[in-house]
C-alpha cells in the first residue's frame, strides 16, 4: 500500500552523508565474489581475483571513503578501497609501530 504524499515540493539537494559514498562506488552491481574470497582460495587464483578487484577500485570516485571505512571498521575480509586483507593488516601494524616511537 502506498501512502499519499503530503508535499509535492522536492527535497533540497543535500551534501552526501557518510553512507552515500557506497552509491557512487565503481563496484556497485559487481558480484561480491570478485571482492571476497571463497573458502580455501589460495595462490594464483586468489592473486588473480584480488588484482581484478583492485583494477575496479583503481579509478573509483569514492576509493578514499571506502578505504577509510575499511580501516576505521577494521574490516577483516575482502578488498576495500583497493586494499587487500593483508594490506590492511600491514597498514595497522605500521600505525601501531609508528605510535610506539
mmCIF file with all atom_site columns, N, CA and C in Angstrom, residues 20-69:
data_model
loop_
_atom_site.group_PDB
_atom_site.id
_atom_site.type_symbol
_atom_site.label_atom_id
_atom_site.label_alt_id
_atom_site.label_comp_id
_atom_site.label_asym_id
_atom_site.label_entity_id
_atom_site.label_seq_id
_atom_site.pdbx_PDB_ins_code
_atom_site.Cartn_x
_atom_site.Cartn_y
_atom_site.Cartn_z
_atom_site.occupancy
_atom_site.B_iso_or_equiv
_atom_site.pdbx_formal_charge
_atom_site.auth_seq_id
_atom_site.auth_comp_id
_atom_site.auth_asym_id
_atom_site.auth_atom_id
_atom_site.pdbx_PDB_model_num
ATOM 1   N N  . UNK A 1 20 ? 26.420 7.604   1.816   1.00 0.00 ? 20 UNK A N  1
ATOM 2   C CA . UNK A 1 20 ? 26.079 7.760   0.403   1.00 0.00 ? 20 UNK A CA 1
ATOM 3   C C  . UNK A 1 20 ? 27.227 7.395   -0.537  1.00 0.00 ? 20 UNK A C  1
ATOM 4   N N  . UNK A 1 21 ? 28.436 7.353   -0.038  1.00 0.00 ? 21 UNK A N  1
ATOM 5   C CA . UNK A 1 21 ? 29.571 7.045   -0.901  1.00 0.00 ? 21 UNK A CA 1
ATOM 6   C C  . UNK A 1 21 ? 29.402 5.682   -1.571  1.00 0.00 ? 21 UNK A C  1
ATOM 7   N N  . UNK A 1 22 ? 28.722 4.764   -0.906  1.00 0.00 ? 22 UNK A N  1
ATOM 8   C CA . UNK A 1 22 ? 28.538 3.426   -1.470  1.00 0.00 ? 22 UNK A CA 1
ATOM 9   C C  . UNK A 1 22 ? 27.721 3.461   -2.756  1.00 0.00 ? 22 UNK A C  1
ATOM 10  N N  . UNK A 1 23 ? 26.829 4.408   -2.859  1.00 0.00 ? 23 UNK A N  1
ATOM 11  C CA . UNK A 1 23 ? 26.000 4.540   -4.060  1.00 0.00 ? 23 UNK A CA 1
ATOM 12  C C  . UNK A 1 23 ? 26.830 4.933   -5.279  1.00 0.00 ? 23 UNK A C  1
ATOM 13  N N  . UNK A 1 24 ? 27.966 5.572   -5.065  1.00 0.00 ? 24 UNK A N  1
ATOM 14  C CA . UNK A 1 24 ? 28.802 6.079   -6.153  1.00 0.00 ? 24 UNK A CA 1
ATOM 15  C C  . UNK A 1 24 ? 29.973 5.157   -6.492  1.00 0.00 ? 24 UNK A C  1
ATOM 16  N N  . UNK A 1 25 ? 30.095 4.061   -5.761  1.00 0.00 ? 25 UNK A N  1
ATOM 17  C CA . UNK A 1 25 ? 31.247 3.177   -5.912  1.00 0.00 ? 25 UNK A CA 1
ATOM 18  C C  . UNK A 1 25 ? 31.262 2.456   -7.261  1.00 0.00 ? 25 UNK A C  1
ATOM 19  N N  . UNK A 1 26 ? 32.444 2.300   -7.810  1.00 0.00 ? 26 UNK A N  1
ATOM 20  C CA . UNK A 1 26 ? 32.612 1.584   -9.077  1.00 0.00 ? 26 UNK A CA 1
ATOM 21  C C  . UNK A 1 26 ? 32.205 0.122   -8.968  1.00 0.00 ? 26 UNK A C  1
ATOM 22  N N  . UNK A 1 27 ? 32.246 -0.428  -7.773  1.00 0.00 ? 27 UNK A N  1
ATOM 23  C CA . UNK A 1 27 ? 31.922 -1.844  -7.583  1.00 0.00 ? 27 UNK A CA 1
ATOM 24  C C  . UNK A 1 27 ? 30.417 -2.086  -7.455  1.00 0.00 ? 27 UNK A C  1
ATOM 25  N N  . UNK A 1 28 ? 29.645 -1.029  -7.408  1.00 0.00 ? 28 UNK A N  1
ATOM 26  C CA . UNK A 1 28 ? 28.198 -1.189  -7.264  1.00 0.00 ? 28 UNK A CA 1
ATOM 27  C C  . UNK A 1 28 ? 27.670 -2.049  -8.412  1.00 0.00 ? 28 UNK A C  1
ATOM 28  N N  . UNK A 1 29 ? 27.022 -3.138  -8.072  1.00 0.00 ? 29 UNK A N  1
ATOM 29  C CA . UNK A 1 29 ? 26.465 -4.036  -9.074  1.00 0.00 ? 29 UNK A CA 1
ATOM 30  C C  . UNK A 1 29 ? 27.401 -5.161  -9.491  1.00 0.00 ? 29 UNK A C  1
ATOM 31  N N  . UNK A 1 30 ? 28.651 -5.108  -9.035  1.00 0.00 ? 30 UNK A N  1
ATOM 32  C CA . UNK A 1 30 ? 29.606 -6.164  -9.350  1.00 0.00 ? 30 UNK A CA 1
ATOM 33  C C  . UNK A 1 30 ? 29.431 -7.278  -8.310  1.00 0.00 ? 30 UNK A C  1
ATOM 34  N N  . UNK A 1 31 ? 29.537 -8.507  -8.745  1.00 0.00 ? 31 UNK A N  1
ATOM 35  C CA . UNK A 1 31 ? 29.381 -9.650  -7.841  1.00 0.00 ? 31 UNK A CA 1
ATOM 36  C C  . UNK A 1 31 ? 30.352 -9.556  -6.673  1.00 0.00 ? 31 UNK A C  1
ATOM 37  N N  . UNK A 1 32 ? 29.864 -9.810  -5.474  1.00 0.00 ? 32 UNK A N  1
ATOM 38  C CA . UNK A 1 32 ? 30.716 -9.742  -4.279  1.00 0.00 ? 32 UNK A CA 1
ATOM 39  C C  . UNK A 1 32 ? 31.846 -10.761 -4.336  1.00 0.00 ? 32 UNK A C  1
ATOM 40  N N  . UNK A 1 33 ? 31.674 -11.819 -5.108  1.00 0.00 ? 33 UNK A N  1
ATOM 41  C CA . UNK A 1 33 ? 32.715 -12.844 -5.215  1.00 0.00 ? 33 UNK A CA 1
ATOM 42  C C  . UNK A 1 33 ? 34.000 -12.294 -5.836  1.00 0.00 ? 33 UNK A C  1
ATOM 43  N N  . UNK A 1 34 ? 33.922 -11.143 -6.496  1.00 0.00 ? 34 UNK A N  1
ATOM 44  C CA . UNK A 1 34 ? 35.125 -10.500 -7.035  1.00 0.00 ? 34 UNK A CA 1
ATOM 45  C C  . UNK A 1 34 ? 35.956 -9.929  -5.888  1.00 0.00 ? 34 UNK A C  1
ATOM 46  N N  . UNK A 1 35 ? 35.312 -9.495  -4.818  1.00 0.00 ? 35 UNK A N  1
ATOM 47  C CA . UNK A 1 35 ? 35.969 -8.791  -3.726  1.00 0.00 ? 35 UNK A CA 1
ATOM 48  C C  . UNK A 1 35 ? 36.203 -9.646  -2.484  1.00 0.00 ? 35 UNK A C  1
ATOM 49  N N  . UNK A 1 36 ? 35.501 -10.760 -2.372  1.00 0.00 ? 36 UNK A N  1
ATOM 50  C CA . UNK A 1 36 ? 35.607 -11.629 -1.198  1.00 0.00 ? 36 UNK A CA 1
ATOM 51  C C  . UNK A 1 36 ? 35.951 -13.040 -1.639  1.00 0.00 ? 36 UNK A C  1
ATOM 52  N N  . UNK A 1 37 ? 36.964 -13.610 -1.004  1.00 0.00 ? 37 UNK A N  1
ATOM 53  C CA . UNK A 1 37 ? 37.442 -14.924 -1.428  1.00 0.00 ? 37 UNK A CA 1
ATOM 54  C C  . UNK A 1 37 ? 36.544 -16.049 -0.938  1.00 0.00 ? 37 UNK A C  1
ATOM 55  N N  . UNK A 1 38 ? 36.385 -17.060 -1.779  1.00 0.00 ? 38 UNK A N  1
ATOM 56  C CA . UNK A 1 38 ? 35.674 -18.262 -1.332  1.00 0.00 ? 38 UNK A CA 1
ATOM 57  C C  . UNK A 1 38 ? 36.573 -19.047 -0.367  1.00 0.00 ? 38 UNK A C  1
ATOM 58  N N  . UNK A 1 39 ? 35.975 -19.903 0.419   1.00 0.00 ? 39 UNK A N  1
ATOM 59  C CA . UNK A 1 39 ? 36.737 -20.736 1.351   1.00 0.00 ? 39 UNK A CA 1
ATOM 60  C C  . UNK A 1 39 ? 37.816 -21.509 0.603   1.00 0.00 ? 39 UNK A C  1
ATOM 61  N N  . UNK A 1 40 ? 39.001 -21.497 1.148   1.00 0.00 ? 40 UNK A N  1
ATOM 62  C CA . UNK A 1 40 ? 40.079 -22.290 0.596   1.00 0.00 ? 40 UNK A CA 1
ATOM 63  C C  . UNK A 1 40 ? 40.803 -21.680 -0.593  1.00 0.00 ? 40 UNK A C  1
ATOM 64  N N  . UNK A 1 41 ? 40.430 -20.494 -1.027  1.00 0.00 ? 41 UNK A N  1
ATOM 65  C CA . UNK A 1 41 ? 41.108 -19.887 -2.179  1.00 0.00 ? 41 UNK A CA 1
ATOM 66  C C  . UNK A 1 41 ? 42.548 -19.527 -1.784  1.00 0.00 ? 41 UNK A C  1
ATOM 67  N N  . UNK A 1 42 ? 43.493 -19.901 -2.634  1.00 0.00 ? 42 UNK A N  1
ATOM 68  C CA . UNK A 1 42 ? 44.896 -19.650 -2.335  1.00 0.00 ? 42 UNK A CA 1
ATOM 69  C C  . UNK A 1 42 ? 45.656 -19.335 -3.630  1.00 0.00 ? 42 UNK A C  1
ATOM 70  N N  . UNK A 1 43 ? 46.893 -18.958 -3.450  1.00 0.00 ? 43 UNK A N  1
ATOM 71  C CA . UNK A 1 43 ? 47.839 -18.841 -4.547  1.00 0.00 ? 43 UNK A CA 1
ATOM 72  C C  . UNK A 1 43 ? 47.426 -17.959 -5.703  1.00 0.00 ? 43 UNK A C  1
ATOM 73  N N  . UNK A 1 44 ? 47.634 -18.500 -6.906  1.00 0.00 ? 44 UNK A N  1
ATOM 74  C CA . UNK A 1 44 ? 47.396 -17.727 -8.127  1.00 0.00 ? 44 UNK A CA 1
ATOM 75  C C  . UNK A 1 44 ? 45.930 -17.326 -8.281  1.00 0.00 ? 44 UNK A C  1
ATOM 76  N N  . UNK A 1 45 ? 45.031 -18.203 -7.891  1.00 0.00 ? 45 UNK A N  1
ATOM 77  C CA . UNK A 1 45 ? 43.602 -17.880 -8.023  1.00 0.00 ? 45 UNK A CA 1
ATOM 78  C C  . UNK A 1 45 ? 43.249 -16.668 -7.163  1.00 0.00 ? 45 UNK A C  1
ATOM 79  N N  . UNK A 1 46 ? 43.760 -16.647 -5.954  1.00 0.00 ? 46 UNK A N  1
ATOM 80  C CA . UNK A 1 46 ? 43.487 -15.524 -5.053  1.00 0.00 ? 46 UNK A CA 1
ATOM 81  C C  . UNK A 1 46 ? 44.141 -14.250 -5.582  1.00 0.00 ? 46 UNK A C  1
ATOM 82  N N  . UNK A 1 47 ? 45.382 -14.350 -5.999  1.00 0.00 ? 47 UNK A N  1
ATOM 83  C CA . UNK A 1 47 ? 46.097 -13.185 -6.524  1.00 0.00 ? 47 UNK A CA 1
ATOM 84  C C  . UNK A 1 47 ? 45.387 -12.612 -7.745  1.00 0.00 ? 47 UNK A C  1
ATOM 85  N N  . UNK A 1 48 ? 44.902 -13.480 -8.616  1.00 0.00 ? 48 UNK A N  1
ATOM 86  C CA . UNK A 1 48 ? 44.195 -13.040 -9.831  1.00 0.00 ? 48 UNK A CA 1
ATOM 87  C C  . UNK A 1 48 ? 42.888 -12.333 -9.464  1.00 0.00 ? 48 UNK A C  1
ATOM 88  N N  . UNK A 1 49 ? 42.113 -12.915 -8.532  1.00 0.00 ? 49 UNK A N  1
ATOM 89  C CA . UNK A 1 49 ? 40.856 -12.308 -8.119  1.00 0.00 ? 49 UNK A CA 1
ATOM 90  C C  . UNK A 1 49 ? 41.118 -10.948 -7.460  1.00 0.00 ? 49 UNK A C  1
ATOM 91  N N  . UNK A 1 50 ? 42.120 -10.884 -6.586  1.00 0.00 ? 50 UNK A N  1
ATOM 92  C CA . UNK A 1 50 ? 42.440 -9.628  -5.912  1.00 0.00 ? 50 UNK A CA 1
ATOM 93  C C  . UNK A 1 50 ? 42.887 -8.562  -6.903  1.00 0.00 ? 50 UNK A C  1
ATOM 94  N N  . UNK A 1 51 ? 43.684 -8.956  -7.904  1.00 0.00 ? 51 UNK A N  1
ATOM 95  C CA . UNK A 1 51 ? 44.116 -7.996  -8.929  1.00 0.00 ? 51 UNK A CA 1
ATOM 96  C C  . UNK A 1 51 ? 42.925 -7.467  -9.723  1.00 0.00 ? 51 UNK A C  1
ATOM 97  N N  . UNK A 1 52 ? 41.974 -8.338  -10.037 1.00 0.00 ? 52 UNK A N  1
ATOM 98  C CA . UNK A 1 52 ? 40.768 -7.900  -10.749 1.00 0.00 ? 52 UNK A CA 1
ATOM 99  C C  . UNK A 1 52 ? 39.971 -6.914  -9.901  1.00 0.00 ? 52 UNK A C  1
ATOM 100 N N  . UNK A 1 53 ? 39.831 -7.203  -8.631  1.00 0.00 ? 53 UNK A N  1
ATOM 101 C CA . UNK A 1 53 ? 39.098 -6.314  -7.733  1.00 0.00 ? 53 UNK A CA 1
ATOM 102 C C  . UNK A 1 53 ? 39.812 -4.971  -7.623  1.00 0.00 ? 53 UNK A C  1
ATOM 103 N N  . UNK A 1 54 ? 41.122 -5.008  -7.463  1.00 0.00 ? 54 UNK A N  1
ATOM 104 C CA . UNK A 1 54 ? 41.886 -3.767  -7.341  1.00 0.00 ? 54 UNK A CA 1
ATOM 105 C C  . UNK A 1 54 ? 41.820 -2.933  -8.615  1.00 0.00 ? 54 UNK A C  1
ATOM 106 N N  . UNK A 1 55 ? 41.701 -3.579  -9.750  1.00 0.00 ? 55 UNK A N  1
ATOM 107 C CA . UNK A 1 55 ? 41.547 -2.865  -11.019 1.00 0.00 ? 55 UNK A CA 1
ATOM 108 C C  . UNK A 1 55 ? 40.235 -2.066  -11.011 1.00 0.00 ? 55 UNK A C  1
ATOM 109 N N  . UNK A 1 56 ? 39.177 -2.663  -10.490 1.00 0.00 ? 56 UNK A N  1
ATOM 110 C CA . UNK A 1 56 ? 37.889 -1.970  -10.398 1.00 0.00 ? 56 UNK A CA 1
ATOM 111 C C  . UNK A 1 56 ? 38.018 -0.781  -9.448  1.00 0.00 ? 56 UNK A C  1
ATOM 112 N N  . UNK A 1 57 ? 38.739 -0.976  -8.351  1.00 0.00 ? 57 UNK A N  1
ATOM 113 C CA . UNK A 1 57 ? 38.900 0.081   -7.350  1.00 0.00 ? 57 UNK A CA 1
ATOM 114 C C  . UNK A 1 57 ? 39.762 1.237   -7.858  1.00 0.00 ? 57 UNK A C  1
ATOM 115 N N  . UNK A 1 58 ? 40.675 0.946   -8.740  1.00 0.00 ? 58 UNK A N  1
ATOM 116 C CA . UNK A 1 58 ? 41.700 1.900   -9.161  1.00 0.00 ? 58 UNK A CA 1
ATOM 117 C C  . UNK A 1 58 ? 41.152 3.282   -9.509  1.00 0.00 ? 58 UNK A C  1
ATOM 118 N N  . UNK A 1 59 ? 40.113 3.349   -10.305 1.00 0.00 ? 59 UNK A N  1
ATOM 119 C CA . UNK A 1 59 ? 39.579 4.644   -10.738 1.00 0.00 ? 59 UNK A CA 1
ATOM 120 C C  . UNK A 1 59 ? 38.263 4.989   -10.051 1.00 0.00 ? 59 UNK A C  1
ATOM 121 N N  . UNK A 1 60 ? 37.969 4.341   -8.938  1.00 0.00 ? 60 UNK A N  1
ATOM 122 C CA . UNK A 1 60 ? 36.708 4.563   -8.242  1.00 0.00 ? 60 UNK A CA 1
ATOM 123 C C  . UNK A 1 60 ? 36.661 5.979   -7.662  1.00 0.00 ? 60 UNK A C  1
ATOM 124 N N  . UNK A 1 61 ? 35.553 6.680   -7.854  1.00 0.00 ? 61 UNK A N  1
ATOM 125 C CA . UNK A 1 61 ? 35.462 8.050   -7.348  1.00 0.00 ? 61 UNK A CA 1
ATOM 126 C C  . UNK A 1 61 ? 35.372 8.136   -5.825  1.00 0.00 ? 61 UNK A C  1
ATOM 127 N N  . UNK A 1 62 ? 35.106 7.017   -5.161  1.00 0.00 ? 62 UNK A N  1
ATOM 128 C CA . UNK A 1 62 ? 34.990 7.031   -3.698  1.00 0.00 ? 62 UNK A CA 1
ATOM 129 C C  . UNK A 1 62 ? 36.005 6.086   -3.050  1.00 0.00 ? 62 UNK A C  1
ATOM 130 N N  . UNK A 1 63 ? 37.121 5.861   -3.726  1.00 0.00 ? 63 UNK A N  1
ATOM 131 C CA . UNK A 1 63 ? 38.147 4.961   -3.220  1.00 0.00 ? 63 UNK A CA 1
ATOM 132 C C  . UNK A 1 63 ? 38.585 5.370   -1.811  1.00 0.00 ? 63 UNK A C  1
ATOM 133 N N  . UNK A 1 64 ? 38.838 6.630   -1.577  1.00 0.00 ? 64 UNK A N  1
ATOM 134 C CA . UNK A 1 64 ? 39.317 7.092   -0.267  1.00 0.00 ? 64 UNK A CA 1
ATOM 135 C C  . UNK A 1 64 ? 38.281 6.840   0.825   1.00 0.00 ? 64 UNK A C  1
ATOM 136 N N  . UNK A 1 65 ? 37.010 7.096   0.535   1.00 0.00 ? 65 UNK A N  1
ATOM 137 C CA . UNK A 1 65 ? 35.966 6.863   1.531   1.00 0.00 ? 65 UNK A CA 1
ATOM 138 C C  . UNK A 1 65 ? 35.848 5.373   1.857   1.00 0.00 ? 65 UNK A C  1
ATOM 139 N N  . UNK A 1 66 ? 35.938 4.548   0.845   1.00 0.00 ? 66 UNK A N  1
ATOM 140 C CA . UNK A 1 66 ? 35.859 3.097   1.024   1.00 0.00 ? 66 UNK A CA 1
ATOM 141 C C  . UNK A 1 66 ? 37.032 2.612   1.866   1.00 0.00 ? 66 UNK A C  1
ATOM 142 N N  . UNK A 1 67 ? 38.217 3.057   1.529   1.00 0.00 ? 67 UNK A N  1
ATOM 143 C CA . UNK A 1 67 ? 39.417 2.672   2.276   1.00 0.00 ? 67 UNK A CA 1
ATOM 144 C C  . UNK A 1 67 ? 39.322 3.147   3.723   1.00 0.00 ? 67 UNK A C  1
ATOM 145 N N  . UNK A 1 68 ? 38.902 4.396   3.913   1.00 0.00 ? 68 UNK A N  1
ATOM 146 C CA . UNK A 1 68 ? 38.758 4.934   5.269   1.00 0.00 ? 68 UNK A CA 1
ATOM 147 C C  . UNK A 1 68 ? 37.758 4.119   6.080   1.00 0.00 ? 68 UNK A C  1
ATOM 148 N N  . UNK A 1 69 ? 36.651 3.736   5.448   1.00 0.00 ? 69 UNK A N  1
ATOM 149 C CA . UNK A 1 69 ? 35.650 2.914   6.128   1.00 0.00 ? 69 UNK A CA 1
ATOM 150 C C  . UNK A 1 69 ? 36.265 1.590   6.566   1.00 0.00 ? 69 UNK A C  1
#
